[in-house]
Amino acid sequence: MLEFWALTSKGVEELLADEIRRYQGEIIKLGMGVVRFKAELKDAYQLCLWSRLATRILRLEQSIEIDANSDLYQVAMRINWPSLMRMEQSFAVECVGKHPTIDNTQFGGMRVKDAIVDQFRERYDARPNVDRIDPDVRFQVRLERQYFHFFQDFSGPSLHQRGYRKEQGEAPLKEHLAAALLIRSGWKADQPLYDPFCGSGTLLIEAVLMARQLAPGLKREKFAFESWGDHQPELWQQLRAEALGSRKAIAEGVTFVGSDTDERTLQKARQNAARAGVADFIEFITQDATHIQSAVCEGKGVIITNPPYGERLGDLPQLIPVYAEFSLGLKKHYQGWRLAIITSSPDLLRALKLSKAKSYKFSNGPLDCEFTMFDLTEQQVQVNANSQSAALFYAESESFGNRLKKNVKQLEKWAKRENISCYRMYDADIPEYNVAVDWYDGEVVIHEYAAPANVDEQIAQKRLFDVVNLVPKVLGITSDKLVLKVREKQKGKEQYQALAKAGQYKEVTEYGAKFLVNLRDYLDTGLFLDHRVTRLAIQQQAKGKKVLNLFAYTGTASVHAALGGALSVTTVDMSNTYLDWAKRNFLINGLDGKAYQFVQDNCLDWLKGCKNQFDLIFVDPPTFSNSKRMEDTWDVQRDHVKLLTMVGRCLAPNGKVIFSNNKRRFKIDKAALEEAGWSIKDISAQSLPEDFKRNPNIHVCFELFKRVDE
């Protein structure tokens, strides 16, 4: 018997081993993404024809024991390469794995290639050609700690490529993984099958191929073993003929239905099905899975699907309602069916409000996924008469919706009167619903605060899902206008953590000032809503004064100072990104000229060298920072006296400092500052905007003046 390694995706190994056994293979060992087995040549041919689960089959030529100092070239020279290929054949070498003597896999492949070429030169005074794209013979070496394994490619290009999928959707399943999911789902060939997010149709096409007993390798033009010297073409043609004659009819009454909202995607699915020769057996319909009106057939079957699941937390606002509404439709119309879903975001499955029956782990390309089954029993599909309540995990979540509605009613008129287009609508008013909801002129940002340690993580997440479901309904917006962010304590990055790079900016207004906000790319949006009153105060006090804004972020306070008629405005921040943002904020307000200076520097370093004096200084430092561009860490509680002492050297006679920060339980060191000559006035209460008065601890704010000695 010959030894082979069959490759596949992580999670498919056990299924592949069962498949190999059905074709008389003798299993040696299962590894991650690989099944080692022994088989006769005939059985290996059969696997190339019939395997629905392998991506590649390699024939092991030799495993050679090595140590940490083994040289790949010298080890490869121990193999009789001319016995494995002819001079006139081209070849290629792949290298997989790591070894102390190999810098990279490309170098490893070159070392084996050199060994092959040198053997031919020594024996025939000539060498075969290398063809990396389409070689006659392909070899592979796998590097392990104790062995170098040398293979000859038996199957050729990946077996998942059945030849029918020229067109595919945005996130297609590979064919071998689709087959694995069908097997794991428990679906049988005599059961109806429905895919409500069918995309390019791969799951349904693979199902029909299985039901009709069509060999997936029949459409392949050529396998790698056909170039081998010991290939047996008569046996191979016999096996192909047997495969052609083995096809079965579809069981009577069995239907295969796929639906999707995008007609262009469905057209691709139809074309794929036609190329696979199964178009007559699959019905593709245009239907929104969140608005299921009836079952696709009368019998009971399996719903298997690969719904959208996103890759970022920011995708949840759009996806939670999809899963919730999809689940409602299933509960109303698919009692007695089995539901099987693959997703890389298992947390989203909670939005289905179903108890799972089984779950398996798989890899879908680079994504680790969970494949979960739910039995839609009578008990599972009980639906509340109120569709909104049915989409919620907890009936008490309605209290969050009612509070939000009440707050909005109170704040909308106030915001219009104040000439502001963005404000906070809700801020953990009900402790169990620990989120903030901010309005940005038609779009909404939900900040989820970190749950207390005594709150179960799953309960907190279910409440969050209810919040995400309720906010669009209460505010009358679509889910794509909703942005979700998790706000946890980020060491050194509490305010400025980048999340994504969508690059979407929108213009908002505040007391006559215009600002650009970015709701999706950063943990914060570019505008601290709780400092709105402070910014207005700066505008009202800035006329004819030299203004300094330290730790300026996107320069919003600087804009207000300039609009208030400041003689000059100096804006200092360590980040070029935020300084550029500040410059754009100035430009959209029509502010330009030499009176407005932007300085990229560590504020503490800049203060050390500052020679100018300012009449009004705004200081709003981060709570904590350990930026690489700072020599030491920064802690506002520990370091604020030192900071304000440095600021005092830049303060003009009769000048004022406005000092604020967002550290909870911050205590200003009044004694030390008064000893240093400061007069201090706590204006925290006066600086709270109307929309933040429900949370008086959001920030602290002080006015400081230098005392004049009598």
Short mmCIF file of C-alpha atoms in Angstrom, two decimals, residues 395-649:
data_model
loop_
_atom_site.label_atom_id
_atom_site.label_comp_id
_atom_site.label_asym_id
_atom_site.label_seq_id
_atom_site.Cartn_x
_atom_site.Cartn_y
_atom_site.Cartn_z
CA ALA A 395 -39.58 42.32 28.45
CA GLU A 396 -38.05 44.91 30.81
CA SER A 397 -35.99 46.19 27.89
CA GLU A 398 -39.15 48.06 26.92
CA SER A 399 -38.40 50.31 29.90
CA PHE A 400 -35.15 51.35 28.19
CA GLY A 401 -37.09 52.16 25.02
CA ASN A 402 -39.65 54.18 26.98
CA ARG A 403 -36.94 56.13 28.82
CA LEU A 404 -35.16 56.90 25.55
CA LYS A 405 -38.43 58.07 24.02
CA LYS A 406 -39.13 60.32 27.01
CA ASN A 407 -35.61 61.82 26.92
CA VAL A 408 -35.84 62.52 23.20
CA LYS A 409 -39.13 64.31 23.62
CA GLN A 410 -37.57 66.58 26.26
CA LEU A 411 -34.30 67.21 24.43
CA GLU A 412 -35.37 67.74 20.82
CA LYS A 413 -36.92 71.17 21.41
CA TRP A 414 -34.03 72.21 23.65
CA ALA A 415 -31.44 71.20 21.02
CA LYS A 416 -33.26 73.12 18.28
CA ARG A 417 -33.51 76.17 20.52
CA GLU A 418 -29.80 75.95 21.39
CA ASN A 419 -28.79 75.51 17.74
CA ILE A 420 -26.98 72.20 18.26
CA SER A 421 -27.32 69.15 16.01
CA CYS A 422 -25.64 66.54 18.22
CA TYR A 423 -26.30 65.67 21.84
CA ARG A 424 -26.64 62.81 24.33
CA MET A 425 -30.06 61.20 24.50
CA TYR A 426 -29.44 58.56 27.14
CA ASP A 427 -26.59 57.88 29.56
CA ALA A 428 -27.06 54.72 31.63
CA ASP A 429 -30.27 56.23 33.06
CA ILE A 430 -31.37 52.69 33.95
CA PRO A 431 -28.33 50.98 35.52
CA GLU A 432 -29.07 47.59 33.92
CA TYR A 433 -28.88 49.22 30.47
CA ASN A 434 -25.37 50.53 30.79
CA VAL A 435 -24.99 52.44 27.52
CA ALA A 436 -24.82 55.97 26.20
CA VAL A 437 -26.87 56.96 23.16
CA ASP A 438 -25.67 60.02 21.22
CA TRP A 439 -27.47 61.76 18.35
CA TYR A 440 -25.38 63.16 15.49
CA ASP A 441 -27.77 64.91 13.11
CA GLY A 442 -29.60 61.81 11.88
CA GLU A 443 -27.11 59.17 12.96
CA VAL A 444 -26.72 57.53 16.36
CA VAL A 445 -23.72 56.24 18.28
CA ILE A 446 -24.26 53.70 21.06
CA HIS A 447 -21.39 53.44 23.54
CA GLU A 448 -21.52 50.28 25.62
CA TYR A 449 -19.81 50.78 28.95
CA ALA A 450 -17.92 47.83 30.42
CA ALA A 451 -20.29 45.78 32.53
CA PRO A 452 -19.57 45.51 36.29
CA ALA A 453 -17.81 42.32 37.35
CA ASN A 454 -20.94 41.07 39.14
CA VAL A 455 -23.06 41.18 35.95
CA ASP A 456 -23.11 38.02 33.84
CA GLU A 457 -21.48 38.71 30.47
CA GLN A 458 -24.22 36.92 28.52
CA ILE A 459 -26.98 38.87 30.27
CA ALA A 460 -25.16 42.15 29.54
CA GLN A 461 -24.83 41.21 25.89
CA LYS A 462 -28.47 40.23 25.56
CA ARG A 463 -29.46 43.59 27.02
CA LEU A 464 -27.15 45.28 24.51
CA PHE A 465 -28.83 43.35 21.67
CA ASP A 466 -32.20 44.59 22.95
CA VAL A 467 -30.86 48.15 22.98
CA VAL A 468 -29.62 47.81 19.39
CA ASN A 469 -33.03 46.45 18.36
CA LEU A 470 -34.97 49.21 20.10
CA VAL A 471 -32.97 52.35 19.26
CA PRO A 472 -33.79 52.47 15.51
CA LYS A 473 -37.47 51.83 16.22
CA VAL A 474 -37.69 54.55 18.87
CA LEU A 475 -35.74 57.13 16.86
CA GLY A 476 -37.18 56.26 13.46
CA ILE A 477 -33.84 55.56 11.76
CA THR A 478 -32.56 52.64 9.71
CA SER A 479 -29.99 50.30 11.23
CA ASP A 480 -27.23 51.53 8.87
CA LYS A 481 -27.46 54.89 10.68
CA LEU A 482 -26.55 53.19 13.96
CA VAL A 483 -22.94 52.82 15.16
CA LEU A 484 -21.98 50.60 18.11
CA LYS A 485 -18.83 51.08 20.17
CA VAL A 486 -17.52 49.39 23.28
CA ARG A 487 -15.93 51.78 25.73
CA GLU A 488 -13.60 50.04 28.13
CA LYS A 489 -10.58 51.34 29.95
CA GLN A 490 -7.80 51.31 27.38
CA LYS A 491 -4.37 51.59 28.93
CA GLY A 492 -2.65 54.52 27.30
CA LYS A 493 -5.32 54.78 24.61
CA GLU A 494 -8.37 55.68 26.59
CA GLN A 495 -9.46 58.44 24.23
CA TYR A 496 -7.72 57.91 20.95
CA GLN A 497 -8.00 54.27 19.96
CA ALA A 498 -8.54 53.76 16.23
CA LEU A 499 -11.14 51.12 15.35
CA ALA A 500 -11.44 51.05 11.57
CA LYS A 501 -10.68 53.24 8.57
CA ALA A 502 -13.98 53.92 6.88
CA GLY A 503 -12.98 57.59 6.38
CA GLN A 504 -16.57 58.83 6.62
CA TYR A 505 -16.85 62.37 8.01
CA LYS A 506 -20.01 64.39 8.46
CA GLU A 507 -20.59 68.02 9.38
CA VAL A 508 -22.46 68.93 12.56
CA THR A 509 -23.21 72.26 14.21
CA GLU A 510 -22.93 73.71 17.71
CA TYR A 511 -23.69 77.30 18.70
CA GLY A 512 -22.83 78.55 15.23
CA ALA A 513 -19.66 76.46 14.93
CA LYS A 514 -19.28 73.67 12.36
CA PHE A 515 -17.34 70.50 13.10
CA LEU A 516 -16.41 67.36 11.23
CA VAL A 517 -17.14 64.18 13.16
CA ASN A 518 -16.17 60.62 12.32
CA LEU A 519 -18.60 58.18 13.87
CA ARG A 520 -16.96 54.93 12.78
CA ASP A 521 -13.17 55.12 12.74
CA TYR A 522 -12.29 55.92 16.35
CA LEU A 523 -13.51 55.19 19.85
CA ASP A 524 -14.43 58.87 20.10
CA THR A 525 -16.02 60.85 17.30
CA GLY A 526 -13.88 64.00 17.25
CA LEU A 527 -16.28 66.00 19.40
CA PHE A 528 -16.62 65.63 23.18
CA LEU A 529 -20.28 66.48 23.71
CA ASP A 530 -19.97 67.00 27.47
CA HIS A 531 -17.61 69.99 26.97
CA ARG A 532 -20.11 71.91 24.84
CA VAL A 533 -20.87 74.55 27.53
CA THR A 534 -17.16 75.03 28.21
CA ARG A 535 -16.49 75.60 24.50
CA LEU A 536 -19.27 78.18 24.37
CA ALA A 537 -17.77 79.94 27.40
CA ILE A 538 -14.42 80.08 25.60
CA GLN A 539 -16.12 81.62 22.56
CA GLN A 540 -17.81 84.24 24.76
CA GLN A 541 -14.57 85.13 26.59
CA ALA A 542 -12.09 85.03 23.70
CA LYS A 543 -12.62 88.40 22.02
CA GLY A 544 -9.34 90.30 21.64
CA LYS A 545 -7.39 87.69 23.60
CA LYS A 546 -4.50 85.39 22.87
CA VAL A 547 -5.84 81.86 23.35
CA LEU A 548 -3.93 78.63 23.92
CA ASN A 549 -5.58 75.20 23.59
CA LEU A 550 -3.47 72.37 25.06
CA PHE A 551 -4.18 68.68 24.41
CA ALA A 552 -6.38 70.12 21.71
CA TYR A 553 -7.60 66.89 20.06
CA THR A 554 -9.54 68.04 16.95
CA GLY A 555 -9.38 71.72 17.88
CA THR A 556 -13.06 72.27 18.61
CA ALA A 557 -12.38 74.67 21.51
CA SER A 558 -9.91 76.51 19.25
CA VAL A 559 -12.63 76.98 16.62
CA HIS A 560 -14.96 78.52 19.22
CA ALA A 561 -12.19 80.86 20.38
CA ALA A 562 -11.55 81.98 16.80
CA LEU A 563 -15.26 82.50 16.13
CA GLY A 564 -15.42 84.54 19.35
CA GLY A 565 -12.92 87.03 17.96
CA ALA A 566 -9.67 85.86 19.57
CA LEU A 567 -6.61 87.92 18.64
CA SER A 568 -4.69 84.66 18.11
CA VAL A 569 -5.28 80.94 18.70
CA THR A 570 -2.51 78.41 19.28
CA THR A 571 -3.54 74.75 19.08
CA VAL A 572 -1.15 72.11 20.47
CA ASP A 573 -1.48 68.33 20.26
CA MET A 574 0.90 65.41 19.89
CA SER A 575 -1.06 63.78 17.07
CA ASN A 576 -0.67 64.91 13.47
CA THR A 577 -3.92 63.12 12.68
CA TYR A 578 -5.91 65.25 15.08
CA LEU A 579 -4.10 68.46 14.21
CA ASP A 580 -4.95 67.92 10.54
CA TRP A 581 -8.53 67.32 11.65
CA ALA A 582 -8.40 70.59 13.62
CA LYS A 583 -7.19 72.46 10.52
CA ARG A 584 -10.12 71.08 8.54
CA ASN A 585 -12.49 72.23 11.31
CA PHE A 586 -11.05 75.73 10.95
CA LEU A 587 -11.44 75.71 7.17
CA ILE A 588 -15.12 74.68 7.14
CA ASN A 589 -15.76 77.64 9.45
CA GLY A 590 -13.99 80.01 7.07
CA LEU A 591 -11.11 80.52 9.50
CA ASP A 592 -7.68 80.92 7.94
CA GLY A 593 -4.62 83.08 8.47
CA LYS A 594 -1.46 83.58 10.49
CA ALA A 595 -3.42 84.28 13.66
CA TYR A 596 -4.12 80.55 13.92
CA GLN A 597 -1.13 78.36 14.77
CA PHE A 598 -1.08 74.56 14.93
CA VAL A 599 1.75 72.88 16.81
CA GLN A 600 2.49 69.14 16.77
CA ASP A 601 4.32 68.38 20.02
CA ASN A 602 4.10 66.74 23.40
CA CYS A 603 2.32 69.45 25.39
CA LEU A 604 4.61 69.03 28.40
CA ASP A 605 7.73 69.40 26.25
CA TRP A 606 6.22 72.35 24.42
CA LEU A 607 5.41 74.13 27.67
CA LYS A 608 9.04 73.81 28.78
CA GLY A 609 10.16 75.89 25.83
CA CYS A 610 7.20 78.25 25.61
CA LYS A 611 8.28 81.95 25.57
CA ASN A 612 4.88 83.46 24.81
CA GLN A 613 2.09 84.43 27.15
CA PHE A 614 -1.62 83.88 26.69
CA ASP A 615 -4.72 85.53 28.12
CA LEU A 616 -6.95 82.44 28.03
CA ILE A 617 -5.65 78.88 28.26
CA PHE A 618 -7.81 75.77 27.92
CA VAL A 619 -6.28 72.57 29.32
CA ASP A 620 -8.15 69.28 28.86
CA PRO A 621 -5.55 66.50 29.30
CA PRO A 622 -6.16 62.76 28.97
CA THR A 623 -6.76 60.77 32.13
CA PHE A 624 -3.81 58.51 31.46
CA SER A 625 -1.21 58.05 28.73
CA ASN A 626 1.86 55.97 28.10
CA SER A 627 2.41 57.07 24.52
CA LYS A 628 5.73 56.04 22.99
CA ARG A 629 6.33 59.70 22.20
CA MET A 630 6.32 60.59 25.90
CA GLU A 631 9.33 59.93 28.10
CA ASP A 632 7.18 59.08 31.11
CA THR A 633 3.63 57.95 31.71
CA TRP A 634 1.00 60.59 32.35
CA ASP A 635 -1.61 60.40 35.11
CA VAL A 636 -3.86 63.44 35.53
CA GLN A 637 -4.42 62.87 39.26
CA ARG A 638 -0.73 62.48 39.95
CA ASP A 639 0.62 65.09 37.53
CA HIS A 640 -1.93 67.91 37.33
CA VAL A 641 -0.09 70.19 39.79
CA LYS A 642 3.12 69.89 37.80
CA LEU A 643 1.20 70.58 34.58
CA LEU A 644 -0.60 73.65 35.91
CA THR A 645 2.65 75.01 37.33
CA MET A 646 4.13 74.86 33.81
CA VAL A 647 0.97 76.39 32.35
CA GLY A 648 1.21 79.27 34.85
CA ARG A 649 4.51 80.39 33.33
#
